[in-house]
Amino acid sequence: MGGGGVEDGTPGRRRDARRNRELLVAAAREVFAEWGLDAPWDVIARRAGVGNATLYRHFPTRAALVDAVFRDRLTGTMDAGERARAAGDAWQGLHTYLRAVFATLAADRGTNDLMTTRVEGVEALDAVHAHNRETMEVLLARGRDEGAVRGDVTVEDVLFGLAALGRAVPALTAVTGADAWQRPLALFLDSLRPPATPPAPAAPPAPAPPSAPASPPPASPPPSAPGSQATSAPDLPGEALTAAQLGAVLEELGPHRAPKA
């Protein structure tokens, strides 16, 4: 038989290799959920019950391990995007889609790192980022046409806001509770709405008949409190991010830090 390892092709070694790979993927899924994508490899190997050499033999790069761990979860996010695009109402589709995304962000730190930063070399991640962007473009365009989304919001505006908010989800849920992300997400979504349309002015009263005494003029309504009614969307300050600038911001965010000992 010999001791050639995984590469010798014997049935027993192939079974061992498959088992070790499955153990490594399961261990990495747990460790990434707890630590984020910067988790030390020796922690993953130790939890899988194998040596570092076995880990490197199966997954020579961190990107390869990340892809194996998260491919199915990322595919689920794309499925949610397809359902949102097919929704009859764009705003409802956007609302449902982002709730599904944030539930995923709250599930573990590894997924949060993937969805809110840039990680080079993970094919499944590249696909889900592209699909997410297309989904947002479709829903925002439809939302503007339906009058549900303000007209000056760009895709980069929304993606940046979601990434920044999403980064806070692990800390927020750790301090307050698993569903604590729902309130800030609702406030963020509300910011995408166009301003309320003020009511149309009342029609002037009909002139009194000539024989009737003239009616006193109607009393003027009290002045409205400042900001009580919006007449148009306030201009957004500054320039919108470009796609390249958004990518640079996400790179600067980086993965979550490992938990304190």
PDB file of C-alpha atoms in Angstrom:
ATOM      1  CA  MET A   1       0.000   0.000   0.000  1.00  0.00           C
ATOM      2  CA  GLY A   2       2.682   2.482   0.932  1.00  0.00           C
ATOM      3  CA  GLY A   3       2.255   5.805   2.693  1.00  0.00           C
ATOM      4  CA  GLY A   4       1.997   8.082  -0.304  1.00  0.00           C
ATOM      5  CA  GLY A   5      -0.987  10.058   1.079  1.00  0.00           C
ATOM      6  CA  VAL A   6      -3.962  11.375  -0.832  1.00  0.00           C
ATOM      7  CA  GLU A   7      -2.230  11.279  -4.182  1.00  0.00           C
ATOM      8  CA  ASP A   8      -1.565   7.509  -4.319  1.00  0.00           C
ATOM      9  CA  GLY A   9      -5.102   6.820  -5.586  1.00  0.00           C
ATOM     10  CA  THR A  10      -5.878   3.719  -3.489  1.00  0.00           C
ATOM     11  CA  PRO A  11      -9.522   3.332  -2.426  1.00  0.00           C
ATOM     12  CA  GLY A  12      -8.688   3.591   1.266  1.00  0.00           C
ATOM     13  CA  ARG A  13      -6.686   6.760   0.786  1.00  0.00           C
ATOM     14  CA  ARG A  14      -9.394   8.276  -1.378  1.00  0.00           C
ATOM     15  CA  ARG A  15     -11.968   7.584   1.328  1.00  0.00           C
ATOM     16  CA  ASP A  16      -9.679   9.147   3.917  1.00  0.00           C
ATOM     17  CA  ALA A  17      -9.143  12.166   1.666  1.00  0.00           C
ATOM     18  CA  ARG A  18     -12.890  12.675   1.189  1.00  0.00           C
ATOM     19  CA  ARG A  19     -13.481  12.324   4.910  1.00  0.00           C
ATOM     20  CA  ASN A  20     -10.728  14.798   5.756  1.00  0.00           C
ATOM     21  CA  ARG A  21     -12.076  17.284   3.246  1.00  0.00           C
ATOM     22  CA  GLU A  22     -15.573  17.024   4.708  1.00  0.00           C
ATOM     23  CA  LEU A  23     -14.195  17.472   8.234  1.00  0.00           C
ATOM     24  CA  LEU A  24     -12.229  20.523   7.164  1.00  0.00           C
ATOM     25  CA  VAL A  25     -15.190  22.164   5.447  1.00  0.00           C
ATOM     26  CA  ALA A  26     -17.436  21.516   8.468  1.00  0.00           C
ATOM     27  CA  ALA A  27     -14.817  22.831  10.884  1.00  0.00           C
ATOM     28  CA  ALA A  28     -14.126  25.901   8.738  1.00  0.00           C
ATOM     29  CA  ARG A  29     -17.842  26.679   8.573  1.00  0.00           C
ATOM     30  CA  GLU A  30     -18.004  26.724  12.384  1.00  0.00           C
ATOM     31  CA  VAL A  31     -14.786  28.686  12.860  1.00  0.00           C
ATOM     32  CA  PHE A  32     -15.590  31.266  10.178  1.00  0.00           C
ATOM     33  CA  ALA A  33     -19.013  31.782  11.768  1.00  0.00           C
ATOM     34  CA  GLU A  34     -17.361  32.544  15.110  1.00  0.00           C
ATOM     35  CA  TRP A  35     -14.175  34.329  14.058  1.00  0.00           C
ATOM     36  CA  GLY A  36     -14.782  35.701  10.575  1.00  0.00           C
ATOM     37  CA  LEU A  37     -12.680  34.998   7.500  1.00  0.00           C
ATOM     38  CA  ASP A  38      -9.413  35.951   9.218  1.00  0.00           C
ATOM     39  CA  ALA A  39      -9.645  32.887  11.468  1.00  0.00           C
ATOM     40  CA  PRO A  40      -6.240  31.189  11.942  1.00  0.00           C
ATOM     41  CA  TRP A  41      -5.795  28.050   9.901  1.00  0.00           C
ATOM     42  CA  ASP A  42      -4.380  26.066  12.793  1.00  0.00           C
ATOM     43  CA  VAL A  43      -7.683  26.613  14.638  1.00  0.00           C
ATOM     44  CA  ILE A  44      -9.575  25.126  11.684  1.00  0.00           C
ATOM     45  CA  ALA A  45      -7.204  22.183  11.349  1.00  0.00           C
ATOM     46  CA  ARG A  46      -7.281  21.472  15.089  1.00  0.00           C
ATOM     47  CA  ARG A  47     -11.082  21.517  15.195  1.00  0.00           C
ATOM     48  CA  ALA A  48     -11.210  19.162  12.199  1.00  0.00           C
ATOM     49  CA  GLY A  49      -8.791  16.809  13.948  1.00  0.00           C
ATOM     50  CA  VAL A  50      -6.138  16.949  11.214  1.00  0.00           C
ATOM     51  CA  GLY A  51      -2.759  18.587  10.761  1.00  0.00           C
ATOM     52  CA  ASN A  52      -2.021  21.853   8.997  1.00  0.00           C
ATOM     53  CA  ALA A  53      -0.373  19.951   6.156  1.00  0.00           C
ATOM     54  CA  THR A  54      -3.629  18.129   5.437  1.00  0.00           C
ATOM     55  CA  LEU A  55      -5.491  21.439   5.382  1.00  0.00           C
ATOM     56  CA  TYR A  56      -3.035  22.963   2.922  1.00  0.00           C
ATOM     57  CA  ARG A  57      -3.071  19.860   0.761  1.00  0.00           C
ATOM     58  CA  HIS A  58      -6.837  20.076   0.301  1.00  0.00           C
ATOM     59  CA  PHE A  59      -7.075  23.867   0.226  1.00  0.00           C
ATOM     60  CA  PRO A  60      -3.838  25.532  -0.855  1.00  0.00           C
ATOM     61  CA  THR A  61      -5.385  29.023  -0.596  1.00  0.00           C
ATOM     62  CA  ARG A  62      -7.832  30.629   1.797  1.00  0.00           C
ATOM     63  CA  ALA A  63     -10.031  31.558  -1.170  1.00  0.00           C
ATOM     64  CA  ALA A  64     -10.406  27.867  -2.095  1.00  0.00           C
ATOM     65  CA  LEU A  65     -11.555  27.000   1.425  1.00  0.00           C
ATOM     66  CA  VAL A  66     -13.918  29.974   1.585  1.00  0.00           C
ATOM     67  CA  ASP A  67     -15.457  28.971  -1.740  1.00  0.00           C
ATOM     68  CA  ALA A  68     -16.038  25.398  -0.543  1.00  0.00           C
ATOM     69  CA  VAL A  69     -17.619  26.559   2.713  1.00  0.00           C
ATOM     70  CA  PHE A  70     -19.936  29.274   1.427  1.00  0.00           C
ATOM     71  CA  ARG A  71     -20.876  28.321  -2.130  1.00  0.00           C
ATOM     72  CA  ASP A  72     -24.293  26.916  -1.189  1.00  0.00           C
ATOM     73  CA  ARG A  73     -25.178  29.866   1.048  1.00  0.00           C
ATOM     74  CA  LEU A  74     -24.202  32.373  -1.620  1.00  0.00           C
ATOM     75  CA  THR A  75     -26.296  30.517  -4.173  1.00  0.00           C
ATOM     76  CA  GLY A  76     -29.263  30.890  -1.807  1.00  0.00           C
ATOM     77  CA  THR A  77     -28.780  34.657  -1.818  1.00  0.00           C
ATOM     78  CA  MET A  78     -28.915  34.678  -5.606  1.00  0.00           C
ATOM     79  CA  ASP A  79     -32.145  32.656  -5.499  1.00  0.00           C
ATOM     80  CA  ALA A  80     -33.648  35.301  -3.192  1.00  0.00           C
ATOM     81  CA  GLY A  81     -32.624  37.956  -5.721  1.00  0.00           C
ATOM     82  CA  GLU A  82     -34.405  36.126  -8.522  1.00  0.00           C
ATOM     83  CA  ARG A  83     -37.589  35.935  -6.457  1.00  0.00           C
ATOM     84  CA  ALA A  84     -37.359  39.649  -5.711  1.00  0.00           C
ATOM     85  CA  ARG A  85     -36.997  40.530  -9.388  1.00  0.00           C
ATOM     86  CA  ALA A  86     -40.117  38.501 -10.179  1.00  0.00           C
ATOM     87  CA  ALA A  87     -42.224  40.276  -7.537  1.00  0.00           C
ATOM     88  CA  GLY A  88     -45.194  42.187  -8.926  1.00  0.00           C
ATOM     89  CA  ASP A  89     -44.454  45.200  -6.715  1.00  0.00           C
ATOM     90  CA  ALA A  90     -40.891  46.552  -6.838  1.00  0.00           C
ATOM     91  CA  TRP A  91     -40.927  47.987  -3.316  1.00  0.00           C
ATOM     92  CA  GLN A  92     -42.185  44.734  -1.824  1.00  0.00           C
ATOM     93  CA  GLY A  93     -39.546  42.829  -3.781  1.00  0.00           C
ATOM     94  CA  LEU A  94     -36.816  45.150  -2.493  1.00  0.00           C
ATOM     95  CA  HIS A  95     -38.080  44.913   1.080  1.00  0.00           C
ATOM     96  CA  THR A  96     -38.310  41.104   1.034  1.00  0.00           C
ATOM     97  CA  TYR A  97     -34.935  40.700  -0.647  1.00  0.00           C
ATOM     98  CA  LEU A  98     -33.045  42.910   1.798  1.00  0.00           C
ATOM     99  CA  ARG A  99     -34.629  41.206   4.775  1.00  0.00           C
ATOM    100  CA  ALA A 100     -33.422  37.868   3.405  1.00  0.00           C
ATOM    101  CA  VAL A 101     -29.926  39.288   2.861  1.00  0.00           C
ATOM    102  CA  PHE A 102     -29.722  40.734   6.371  1.00  0.00           C
ATOM    103  CA  ALA A 103     -30.944  37.511   7.934  1.00  0.00           C
ATOM    104  CA  THR A 104     -27.992  35.875   6.197  1.00  0.00           C
ATOM    105  CA  LEU A 105     -25.600  38.595   7.399  1.00  0.00           C
ATOM    106  CA  ALA A 106     -26.748  38.015  10.959  1.00  0.00           C
ATOM    107  CA  ALA A 107     -26.243  34.254  10.762  1.00  0.00           C
ATOM    108  CA  ASP A 108     -22.463  34.287  11.064  1.00  0.00           C
ATOM    109  CA  ARG A 109     -19.442  36.555  10.768  1.00  0.00           C
ATOM    110  CA  GLY A 110     -17.938  34.668   7.855  1.00  0.00           C
ATOM    111  CA  THR A 111     -20.949  35.268   5.623  1.00  0.00           C
ATOM    112  CA  ASN A 112     -21.009  38.886   6.772  1.00  0.00           C
ATOM    113  CA  ASP A 113     -17.364  39.316   5.730  1.00  0.00           C
ATOM    114  CA  LEU A 114     -18.141  37.858   2.321  1.00  0.00           C
ATOM    115  CA  MET A 115     -21.167  40.015   1.638  1.00  0.00           C
ATOM    116  CA  THR A 116     -19.844  43.338   2.943  1.00  0.00           C
ATOM    117  CA  THR A 117     -16.178  43.325   1.848  1.00  0.00           C
ATOM    118  CA  ARG A 118     -14.042  42.215  -1.075  1.00  0.00           C
ATOM    119  CA  VAL A 119     -12.303  38.825  -1.000  1.00  0.00           C
ATOM    120  CA  GLU A 120     -10.190  38.053  -4.043  1.00  0.00           C
ATOM    121  CA  GLY A 121     -10.293  34.692  -5.803  1.00  0.00           C
ATOM    122  CA  VAL A 122     -13.666  33.358  -4.589  1.00  0.00           C
ATOM    123  CA  GLU A 123     -15.612  32.579  -7.762  1.00  0.00           C
ATOM    124  CA  ALA A 124     -18.946  32.083  -6.004  1.00  0.00           C
ATOM    125  CA  LEU A 125     -18.536  35.446  -4.285  1.00  0.00           C
ATOM    126  CA  ASP A 126     -17.790  37.266  -7.526  1.00  0.00           C
ATOM    127  CA  ALA A 127     -20.965  35.805  -8.989  1.00  0.00           C
ATOM    128  CA  VAL A 128     -23.151  36.773  -6.025  1.00  0.00           C
ATOM    129  CA  HIS A 129     -21.808  40.352  -5.933  1.00  0.00           C
ATOM    130  CA  ALA A 130     -22.579  40.768  -9.642  1.00  0.00           C
ATOM    131  CA  HIS A 131     -26.028  39.243  -9.217  1.00  0.00           C
ATOM    132  CA  ASN A 132     -26.764  41.418  -6.181  1.00  0.00           C
ATOM    133  CA  ARG A 133     -25.854  44.539  -8.117  1.00  0.00           C
ATOM    134  CA  GLU A 134     -28.088  43.540 -11.032  1.00  0.00           C
ATOM    135  CA  THR A 135     -30.945  42.836  -8.620  1.00  0.00           C
ATOM    136  CA  MET A 136     -30.596  46.260  -7.036  1.00  0.00           C
ATOM    137  CA  GLU A 137     -30.444  47.950 -10.453  1.00  0.00           C
ATOM    138  CA  VAL A 138     -33.649  46.196 -11.550  1.00  0.00           C
ATOM    139  CA  LEU A 139     -35.573  46.905  -8.348  1.00  0.00           C
ATOM    140  CA  LEU A 140     -34.478  50.536  -8.036  1.00  0.00           C
ATOM    141  CA  ALA A 141     -35.327  51.280 -11.668  1.00  0.00           C
ATOM    142  CA  ARG A 142     -38.756  49.708 -11.294  1.00  0.00           C
ATOM    143  CA  GLY A 143     -39.249  51.449  -7.960  1.00  0.00           C
ATOM    144  CA  ARG A 144     -38.537  54.838  -9.526  1.00  0.00           C
ATOM    145  CA  ASP A 145     -40.975  54.115 -12.353  1.00  0.00           C
ATOM    146  CA  GLU A 146     -43.637  53.119  -9.805  1.00  0.00           C
ATOM    147  CA  GLY A 147     -43.017  56.199  -7.665  1.00  0.00           C
ATOM    148  CA  ALA A 148     -41.835  54.119  -4.703  1.00  0.00           C
ATOM    149  CA  VAL A 149     -38.147  55.151  -4.752  1.00  0.00           C
ATOM    150  CA  ARG A 150     -36.730  58.670  -4.854  1.00  0.00           C
ATOM    151  CA  GLY A 151     -35.303  59.557  -8.223  1.00  0.00           C
ATOM    152  CA  ASP A 152     -31.795  60.634  -7.229  1.00  0.00           C
ATOM    153  CA  VAL A 153     -30.689  57.456  -5.432  1.00  0.00           C
ATOM    154  CA  THR A 154     -27.972  55.475  -7.230  1.00  0.00           C
ATOM    155  CA  VAL A 155     -27.114  51.794  -6.951  1.00  0.00           C
ATOM    156  CA  GLU A 156     -23.797  52.759  -5.332  1.00  0.00           C
ATOM    157  CA  ASP A 157     -25.664  54.811  -2.718  1.00  0.00           C
ATOM    158  CA  VAL A 158     -27.703  51.781  -1.745  1.00  0.00           C
ATOM    159  CA  LEU A 159     -24.875  49.232  -1.860  1.00  0.00           C
ATOM    160  CA  PHE A 160     -22.641  51.445   0.271  1.00  0.00           C
ATOM    161  CA  GLY A 161     -25.381  52.012   2.827  1.00  0.00           C
ATOM    162  CA  LEU A 162     -26.179  48.309   2.991  1.00  0.00           C
ATOM    163  CA  ALA A 163     -22.508  47.363   3.383  1.00  0.00           C
ATOM    164  CA  ALA A 164     -21.954  49.904   6.152  1.00  0.00           C
ATOM    165  CA  LEU A 165     -25.101  48.843   7.981  1.00  0.00           C
ATOM    166  CA  GLY A 166     -24.427  45.161   7.388  1.00  0.00           C
ATOM    167  CA  ARG A 167     -20.967  45.432   8.953  1.00  0.00           C
ATOM    168  CA  ALA A 168     -22.572  46.440  12.237  1.00  0.00           C
ATOM    169  CA  VAL A 169     -24.986  43.512  12.331  1.00  0.00           C
ATOM    170  CA  PRO A 170     -22.766  40.984  14.202  1.00  0.00           C
ATOM    171  CA  ALA A 171     -21.950  43.483  16.954  1.00  0.00           C
ATOM    172  CA  LEU A 172     -25.554  44.678  17.096  1.00  0.00           C
ATOM    173  CA  THR A 173     -27.031  41.193  17.427  1.00  0.00           C
ATOM    174  CA  ALA A 174     -24.390  40.157  19.965  1.00  0.00           C
ATOM    175  CA  VAL A 175     -25.336  43.068  22.222  1.00  0.00           C
ATOM    176  CA  THR A 176     -29.105  43.192  21.779  1.00  0.00           C
ATOM    177  CA  GLY A 177     -30.557  40.116  20.054  1.00  0.00           C
ATOM    178  CA  ALA A 178     -30.752  38.093  16.863  1.00  0.00           C
ATOM    179  CA  ASP A 179     -33.403  40.288  15.197  1.00  0.00           C
ATOM    180  CA  ALA A 180     -31.971  43.673  16.199  1.00  0.00           C
ATOM    181  CA  TRP A 181     -31.054  44.432  12.561  1.00  0.00           C
ATOM    182  CA  GLN A 182     -34.713  44.807  11.588  1.00  0.00           C
ATOM    183  CA  ARG A 183     -35.124  48.317  13.025  1.00  0.00           C
ATOM    184  CA  PRO A 184     -32.087  49.962  11.354  1.00  0.00           C
ATOM    185  CA  LEU A 185     -32.889  48.215   8.077  1.00  0.00           C
ATOM    186  CA  ALA A 186     -36.451  49.585   8.204  1.00  0.00           C
ATOM    187  CA  LEU A 187     -35.075  53.096   8.766  1.00  0.00           C
ATOM    188  CA  PHE A 188     -32.648  52.670   5.867  1.00  0.00           C
ATOM    189  CA  LEU A 189     -35.412  51.502   3.554  1.00  0.00           C
ATOM    190  CA  ASP A 190     -37.576  54.435   4.584  1.00  0.00           C
ATOM    191  CA  SER A 191     -34.801  56.808   3.505  1.00  0.00           C
ATOM    192  CA  LEU A 192     -35.161  55.518  -0.064  1.00  0.00           C
ATOM    193  CA  ARG A 193     -38.795  56.583  -0.256  1.00  0.00           C
ATOM    194  CA  PRO A 194     -39.751  59.766  -2.102  1.00  0.00           C
ATOM    195  CA  PRO A 195     -41.074  62.563   0.124  1.00  0.00           C
ATOM    196  CA  ALA A 196     -44.752  62.658   0.919  1.00  0.00           C
ATOM    197  CA  THR A 197     -46.834  64.679  -1.551  1.00  0.00           C
ATOM    198  CA  PRO A 198     -48.646  67.564   0.170  1.00  0.00           C
ATOM    199  CA  PRO A 199     -52.423  67.621  -0.173  1.00  0.00           C
ATOM    200  CA  ALA A 200     -53.858  69.611  -3.053  1.00  0.00           C
ATOM    201  CA  PRO A 201     -55.109  73.092  -2.086  1.00  0.00           C
ATOM    202  CA  ALA A 202     -58.802  73.288  -1.356  1.00  0.00           C
ATOM    203  CA  ALA A 203     -61.030  74.743  -4.068  1.00  0.00           C
ATOM    204  CA  PRO A 204     -62.080  78.389  -3.420  1.00  0.00           C
ATOM    205  CA  PRO A 205     -65.586  78.776  -2.034  1.00  0.00           C
ATOM    206  CA  ALA A 206     -68.374  79.455  -4.525  1.00  0.00           C
ATOM    207  CA  PRO A 207     -69.426  83.148  -4.745  1.00  0.00           C
ATOM    208  CA  ALA A 208     -72.491  84.010  -2.705  1.00  0.00           C
ATOM    209  CA  PRO A 209     -75.742  84.876  -4.576  1.00  0.00           C
ATOM    210  CA  PRO A 210     -76.146  88.630  -5.170  1.00  0.00           C
ATOM    211  CA  SER A 211     -79.111  88.880  -2.780  1.00  0.00           C
ATOM    212  CA  ALA A 212     -77.335  87.170   0.079  1.00  0.00           C
ATOM    213  CA  PRO A 213     -75.072  89.118   2.389  1.00  0.00           C
ATOM    214  CA  ALA A 214     -71.434  88.614   1.685  1.00  0.00           C
ATOM    215  CA  SER A 215     -69.827  85.922   3.762  1.00  0.00           C
ATOM    216  CA  PRO A 216     -66.793  86.851   5.796  1.00  0.00           C
ATOM    217  CA  PRO A 217     -63.550  85.687   4.228  1.00  0.00           C
ATOM    218  CA  PRO A 218     -62.339  82.350   5.545  1.00  0.00           C
ATOM    219  CA  ALA A 219     -59.793  82.490   8.286  1.00  0.00           C
ATOM    220  CA  SER A 220     -56.270  81.839   7.207  1.00  0.00           C
ATOM    221  CA  PRO A 221     -54.961  78.458   8.368  1.00  0.00           C
ATOM    222  CA  PRO A 222     -52.254  78.531  11.011  1.00  0.00           C
ATOM    223  CA  PRO A 223     -48.747  78.317   9.619  1.00  0.00           C
ATOM    224  CA  SER A 224     -47.363  74.810   9.401  1.00  0.00           C
ATOM    225  CA  ALA A 225     -44.516  73.804  11.623  1.00  0.00           C
ATOM    226  CA  PRO A 226     -41.154  73.799   9.853  1.00  0.00           C
ATOM    227  CA  GLY A 227     -40.635  70.523   8.040  1.00  0.00           C
ATOM    228  CA  SER A 228     -44.183  69.292   8.660  1.00  0.00           C
ATOM    229  CA  GLN A 229     -44.807  68.793   4.938  1.00  0.00           C
ATOM    230  CA  ALA A 230     -42.258  68.057   2.254  1.00  0.00           C
ATOM    231  CA  THR A 231     -42.881  69.576  -1.128  1.00  0.00           C
ATOM    232  CA  SER A 232     -39.929  68.059  -2.963  1.00  0.00           C
ATOM    233  CA  ALA A 233     -37.004  65.783  -2.314  1.00  0.00           C
ATOM    234  CA  PRO A 234     -34.098  67.658  -0.781  1.00  0.00           C
ATOM    235  CA  ASP A 235     -30.978  67.511  -2.864  1.00  0.00           C
ATOM    236  CA  LEU A 236     -28.459  64.964  -1.676  1.00  0.00           C
ATOM    237  CA  PRO A 237     -25.164  66.613  -0.691  1.00  0.00           C
ATOM    238  CA  GLY A 238     -21.908  65.700  -2.393  1.00  0.00           C
ATOM    239  CA  GLU A 239     -21.237  63.460  -5.363  1.00  0.00           C
ATOM    240  CA  ALA A 240     -22.493  59.911  -5.730  1.00  0.00           C
ATOM    241  CA  LEU A 241     -19.884  57.146  -5.470  1.00  0.00           C
ATOM    242  CA  THR A 242     -18.662  55.503  -8.637  1.00  0.00           C
ATOM    243  CA  ALA A 243     -18.511  51.721  -8.889  1.00  0.00           C
ATOM    244  CA  ALA A 244     -14.696  51.859  -8.584  1.00  0.00           C
ATOM    245  CA  GLN A 245     -14.888  54.047  -5.475  1.00  0.00           C
ATOM    246  CA  LEU A 246     -17.391  51.700  -3.861  1.00  0.00           C
ATOM    247  CA  GLY A 247     -15.073  48.756  -4.507  1.00  0.00           C
ATOM    248  CA  ALA A 248     -12.173  50.621  -2.901  1.00  0.00           C
ATOM    249  CA  VAL A 249     -14.283  51.378   0.178  1.00  0.00           C
ATOM    250  CA  LEU A 250     -15.236  47.715   0.573  1.00  0.00           C
ATOM    251  CA  GLU A 251     -11.590  46.690   0.316  1.00  0.00           C
ATOM    252  CA  GLU A 252     -10.698  49.129   3.080  1.00  0.00           C
ATOM    253  CA  LEU A 253     -13.327  47.676   5.399  1.00  0.00           C
ATOM    254  CA  GLY A 254     -11.581  44.297   5.526  1.00  0.00           C
ATOM    255  CA  PRO A 255     -12.802  41.187   7.387  1.00  0.00           C
ATOM    256  CA  HIS A 256     -14.076  41.248  10.948  1.00  0.00           C
ATOM    257  CA  ARG A 257     -11.461  40.856  13.628  1.00  0.00           C
ATOM    258  CA  ALA A 258     -11.087  37.563  15.466  1.00  0.00           C
ATOM    259  CA  PRO A 259     -12.894  37.472  18.811  1.00  0.00           C
ATOM    260  CA  LYS A 260     -11.030  38.470  21.933  1.00  0.00           C
ATOM    261  CA  ALA A 261      -9.513  35.645  23.901  1.00  0.00           C
TER     262      ALA A 261
END
